GROMACS .gro file of C-alpha atoms in nm:
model
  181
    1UNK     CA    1   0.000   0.000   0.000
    2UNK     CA    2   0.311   0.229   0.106
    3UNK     CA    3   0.462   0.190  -0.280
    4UNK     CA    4   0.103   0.269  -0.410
    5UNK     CA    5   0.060   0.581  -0.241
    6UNK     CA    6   0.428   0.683  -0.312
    7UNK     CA    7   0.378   0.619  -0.671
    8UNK     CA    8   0.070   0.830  -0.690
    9UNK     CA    9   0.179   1.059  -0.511
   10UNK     CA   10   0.517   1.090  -0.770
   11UNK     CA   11   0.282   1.089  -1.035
   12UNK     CA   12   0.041   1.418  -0.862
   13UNK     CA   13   0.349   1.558  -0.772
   14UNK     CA   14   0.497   1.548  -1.142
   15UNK     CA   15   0.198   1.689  -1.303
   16UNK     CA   16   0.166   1.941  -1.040
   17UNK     CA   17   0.519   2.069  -1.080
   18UNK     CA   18   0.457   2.109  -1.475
   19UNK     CA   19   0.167   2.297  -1.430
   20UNK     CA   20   0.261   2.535  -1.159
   21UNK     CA   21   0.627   2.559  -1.216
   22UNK     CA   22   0.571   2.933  -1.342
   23UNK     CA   23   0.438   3.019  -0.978
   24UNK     CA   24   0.559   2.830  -0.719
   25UNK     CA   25   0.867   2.716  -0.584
   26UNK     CA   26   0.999   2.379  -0.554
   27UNK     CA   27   0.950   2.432  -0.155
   28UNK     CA   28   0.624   2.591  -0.143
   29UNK     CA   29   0.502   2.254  -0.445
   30UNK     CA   30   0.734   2.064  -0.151
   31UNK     CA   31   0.467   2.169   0.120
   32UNK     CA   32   0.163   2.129  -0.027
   33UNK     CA   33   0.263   1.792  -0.130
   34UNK     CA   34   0.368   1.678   0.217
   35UNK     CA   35   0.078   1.859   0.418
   36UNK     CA   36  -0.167   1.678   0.166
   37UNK     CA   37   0.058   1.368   0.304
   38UNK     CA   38  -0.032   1.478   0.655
   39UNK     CA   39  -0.367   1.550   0.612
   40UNK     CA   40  -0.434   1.177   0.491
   41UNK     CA   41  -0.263   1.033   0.793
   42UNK     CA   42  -0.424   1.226   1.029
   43UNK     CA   43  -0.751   1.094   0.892
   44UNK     CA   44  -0.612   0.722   0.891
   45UNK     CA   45  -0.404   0.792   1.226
   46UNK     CA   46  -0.768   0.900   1.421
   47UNK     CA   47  -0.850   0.519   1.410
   48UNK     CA   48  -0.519   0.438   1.571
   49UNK     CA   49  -0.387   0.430   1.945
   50UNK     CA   50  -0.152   0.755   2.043
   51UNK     CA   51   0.183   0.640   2.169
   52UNK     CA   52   0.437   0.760   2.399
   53UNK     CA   53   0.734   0.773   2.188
   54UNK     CA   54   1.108   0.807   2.347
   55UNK     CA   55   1.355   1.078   2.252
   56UNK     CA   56   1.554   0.819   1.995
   57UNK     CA   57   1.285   0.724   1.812
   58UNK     CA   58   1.146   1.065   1.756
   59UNK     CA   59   1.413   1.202   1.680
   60UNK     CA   60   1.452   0.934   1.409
   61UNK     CA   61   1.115   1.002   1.286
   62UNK     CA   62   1.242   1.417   1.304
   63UNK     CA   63   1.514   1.321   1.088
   64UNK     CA   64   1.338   1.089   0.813
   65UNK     CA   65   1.142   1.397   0.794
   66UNK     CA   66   1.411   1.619   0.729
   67UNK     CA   67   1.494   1.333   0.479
   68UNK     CA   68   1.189   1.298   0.294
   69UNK     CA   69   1.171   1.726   0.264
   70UNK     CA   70   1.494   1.710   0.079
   71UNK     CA   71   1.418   1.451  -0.128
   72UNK     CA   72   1.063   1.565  -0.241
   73UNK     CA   73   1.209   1.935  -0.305
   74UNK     CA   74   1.485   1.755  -0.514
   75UNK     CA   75   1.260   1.569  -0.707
   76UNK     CA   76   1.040   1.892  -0.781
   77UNK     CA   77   1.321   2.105  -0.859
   78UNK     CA   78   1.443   1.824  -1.093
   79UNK     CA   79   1.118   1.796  -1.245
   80UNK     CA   80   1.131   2.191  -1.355
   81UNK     CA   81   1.414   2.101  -1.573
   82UNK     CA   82   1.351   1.783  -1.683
   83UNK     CA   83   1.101   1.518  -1.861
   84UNK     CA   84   0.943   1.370  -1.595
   85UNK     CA   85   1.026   1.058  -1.757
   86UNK     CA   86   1.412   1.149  -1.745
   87UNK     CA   87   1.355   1.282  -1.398
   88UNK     CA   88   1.196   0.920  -1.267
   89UNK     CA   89   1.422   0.704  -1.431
   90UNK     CA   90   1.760   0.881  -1.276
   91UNK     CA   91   1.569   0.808  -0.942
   92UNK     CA   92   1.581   0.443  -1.069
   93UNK     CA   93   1.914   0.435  -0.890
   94UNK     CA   94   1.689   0.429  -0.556
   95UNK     CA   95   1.659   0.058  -0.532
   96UNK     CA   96   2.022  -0.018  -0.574
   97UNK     CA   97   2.142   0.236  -0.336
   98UNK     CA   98   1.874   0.138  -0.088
   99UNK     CA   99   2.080  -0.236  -0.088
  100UNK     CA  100   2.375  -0.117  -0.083
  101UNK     CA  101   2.338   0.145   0.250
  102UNK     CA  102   2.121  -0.139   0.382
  103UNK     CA  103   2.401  -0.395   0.366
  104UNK     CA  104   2.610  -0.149   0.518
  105UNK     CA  105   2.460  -0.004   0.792
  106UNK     CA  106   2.183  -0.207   0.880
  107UNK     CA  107   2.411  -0.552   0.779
  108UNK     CA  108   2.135  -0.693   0.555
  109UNK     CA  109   2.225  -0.952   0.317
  110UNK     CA  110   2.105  -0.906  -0.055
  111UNK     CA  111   2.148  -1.187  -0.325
  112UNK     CA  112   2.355  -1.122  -0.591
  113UNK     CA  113   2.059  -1.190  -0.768
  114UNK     CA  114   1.886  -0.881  -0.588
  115UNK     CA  115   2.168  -0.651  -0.689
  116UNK     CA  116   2.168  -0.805  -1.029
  117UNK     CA  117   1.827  -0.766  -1.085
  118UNK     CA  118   1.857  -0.392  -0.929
  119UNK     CA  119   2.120  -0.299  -1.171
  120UNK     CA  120   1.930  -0.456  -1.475
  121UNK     CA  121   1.607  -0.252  -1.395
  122UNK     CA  122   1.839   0.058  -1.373
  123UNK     CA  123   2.036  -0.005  -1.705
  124UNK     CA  124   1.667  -0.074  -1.904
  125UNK     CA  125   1.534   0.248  -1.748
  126UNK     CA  126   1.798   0.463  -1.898
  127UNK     CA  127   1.836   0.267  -2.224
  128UNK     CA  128   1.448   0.295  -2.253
  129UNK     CA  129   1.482   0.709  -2.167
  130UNK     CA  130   1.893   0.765  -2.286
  131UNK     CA  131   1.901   1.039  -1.975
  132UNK     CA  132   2.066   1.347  -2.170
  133UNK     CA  133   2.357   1.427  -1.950
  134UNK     CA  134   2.485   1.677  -2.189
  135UNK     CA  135   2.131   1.820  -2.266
  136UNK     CA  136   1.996   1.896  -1.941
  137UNK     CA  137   2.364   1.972  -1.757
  138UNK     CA  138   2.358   1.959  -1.352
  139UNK     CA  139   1.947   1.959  -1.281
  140UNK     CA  140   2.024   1.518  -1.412
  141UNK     CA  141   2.171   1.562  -1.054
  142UNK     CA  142   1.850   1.622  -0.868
  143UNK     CA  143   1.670   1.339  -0.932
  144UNK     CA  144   1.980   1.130  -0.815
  145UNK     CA  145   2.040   1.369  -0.510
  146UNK     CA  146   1.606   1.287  -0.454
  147UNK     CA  147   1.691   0.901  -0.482
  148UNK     CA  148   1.990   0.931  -0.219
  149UNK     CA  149   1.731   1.114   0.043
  150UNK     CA  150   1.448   0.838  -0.042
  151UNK     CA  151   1.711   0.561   0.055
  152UNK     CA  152   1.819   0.694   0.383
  153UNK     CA  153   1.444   0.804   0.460
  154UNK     CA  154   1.340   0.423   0.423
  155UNK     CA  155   1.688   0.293   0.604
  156UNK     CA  156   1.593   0.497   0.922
  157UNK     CA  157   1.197   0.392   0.896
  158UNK     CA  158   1.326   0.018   0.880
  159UNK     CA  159   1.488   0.078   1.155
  160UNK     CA  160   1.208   0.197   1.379
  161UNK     CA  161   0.985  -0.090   1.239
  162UNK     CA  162   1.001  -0.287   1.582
  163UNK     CA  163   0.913   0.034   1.778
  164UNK     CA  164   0.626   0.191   1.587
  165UNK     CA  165   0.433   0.095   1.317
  166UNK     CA  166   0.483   0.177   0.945
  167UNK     CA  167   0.144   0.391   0.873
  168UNK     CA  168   0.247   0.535   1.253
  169UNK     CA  169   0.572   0.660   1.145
  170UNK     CA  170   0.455   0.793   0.828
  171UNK     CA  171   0.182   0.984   0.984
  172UNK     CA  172   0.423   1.154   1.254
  173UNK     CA  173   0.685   1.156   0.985
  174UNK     CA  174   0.421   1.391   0.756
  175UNK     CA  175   0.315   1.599   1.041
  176UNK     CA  176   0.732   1.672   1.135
  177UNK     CA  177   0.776   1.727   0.790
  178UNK     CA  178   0.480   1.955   0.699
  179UNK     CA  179   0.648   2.145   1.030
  180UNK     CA  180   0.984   2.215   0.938
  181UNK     CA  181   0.884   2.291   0.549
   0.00000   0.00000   0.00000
């Protein structure tokens, strides 16, 4: 359901930036996106039980927060300068960056069928787009910057997984986030 919602809201936030790139800002497109986040949670959290949280772990949610801002405005300002379909497939890095922090920090083990498979989804996204390096100059950076942000933002939430639950975390996470924007 998590990957659902993300992808729609990618998609909302794609078309939104195209049409209202003239106007806003990549932080004030940034906010709207994430308080529209928050406002869903807080409609799915009411059904939940309020918990106590400890310093750590909300400070972990503060900081996937502070993650998920930068990525988001990343992936906006990218989007001003790029196809969207350029500016999605450079995030296609995501999954194999995710792995590879994973293995390192959190010492998960990935197949070398995983990375494999990782790497092949990568190289047919950009031989199905041929990103424009020369063409679109340092904004190709954005989307990569956006997909570096996403990975640690999911790293610290799969850390927190035994203390608090996913749609718990993404609701405070939302709220934080709508905050410091």
């Amino acid at each position: 359901m998590d990957c659902d919602i993300s992808d729609a809201a990618i998609s909302i936030t794609g078309c939104a930036c195209k049409a209202t790139r003239k106007t806003l800002s990549p932080v004030q497109i940034s906010f709207l996106r994430v308080l529209c986040q928050a406002l869903f949670f807080v409609v799915v959290m009411r059904k939940l039980p309020r918990l106590n949280y400890p310093i750590k772990l909300t400070l972990n949610l503060i900081l996937c927060a502070i993650f998920m801002n930068t990525g988001i405005i990343l992936m906006v300002w990218g989007l001003m300068y790029l196809p969207v379909a350029n500016d999605i497939a450079l995030f296609f890095v995501e999954p194999l960056l995710l792995m590879l922090l994973s293995s390192i920090i959190l010492k998960e083990k990935s197949s070398p069928i995983r990375y494999l498979l990782a790497f092949i989804g990568l190289v047919g996204a950009m031989i199905v787009i041929r990103p424009n390096w020369q063409l679109y100059g340092w904004p190709a950076i954005l989307p990569i910057g956006c997909a570096l942000c996403f990975a640690i933002y999911l790293l610290i939430v799969r850390s927190t997984r035994s203390q608090v639950s996913t749609t718990q975390a993404q609701a405070y996470i939302s709220l934080a986030g709508t905050v410091i924007l």
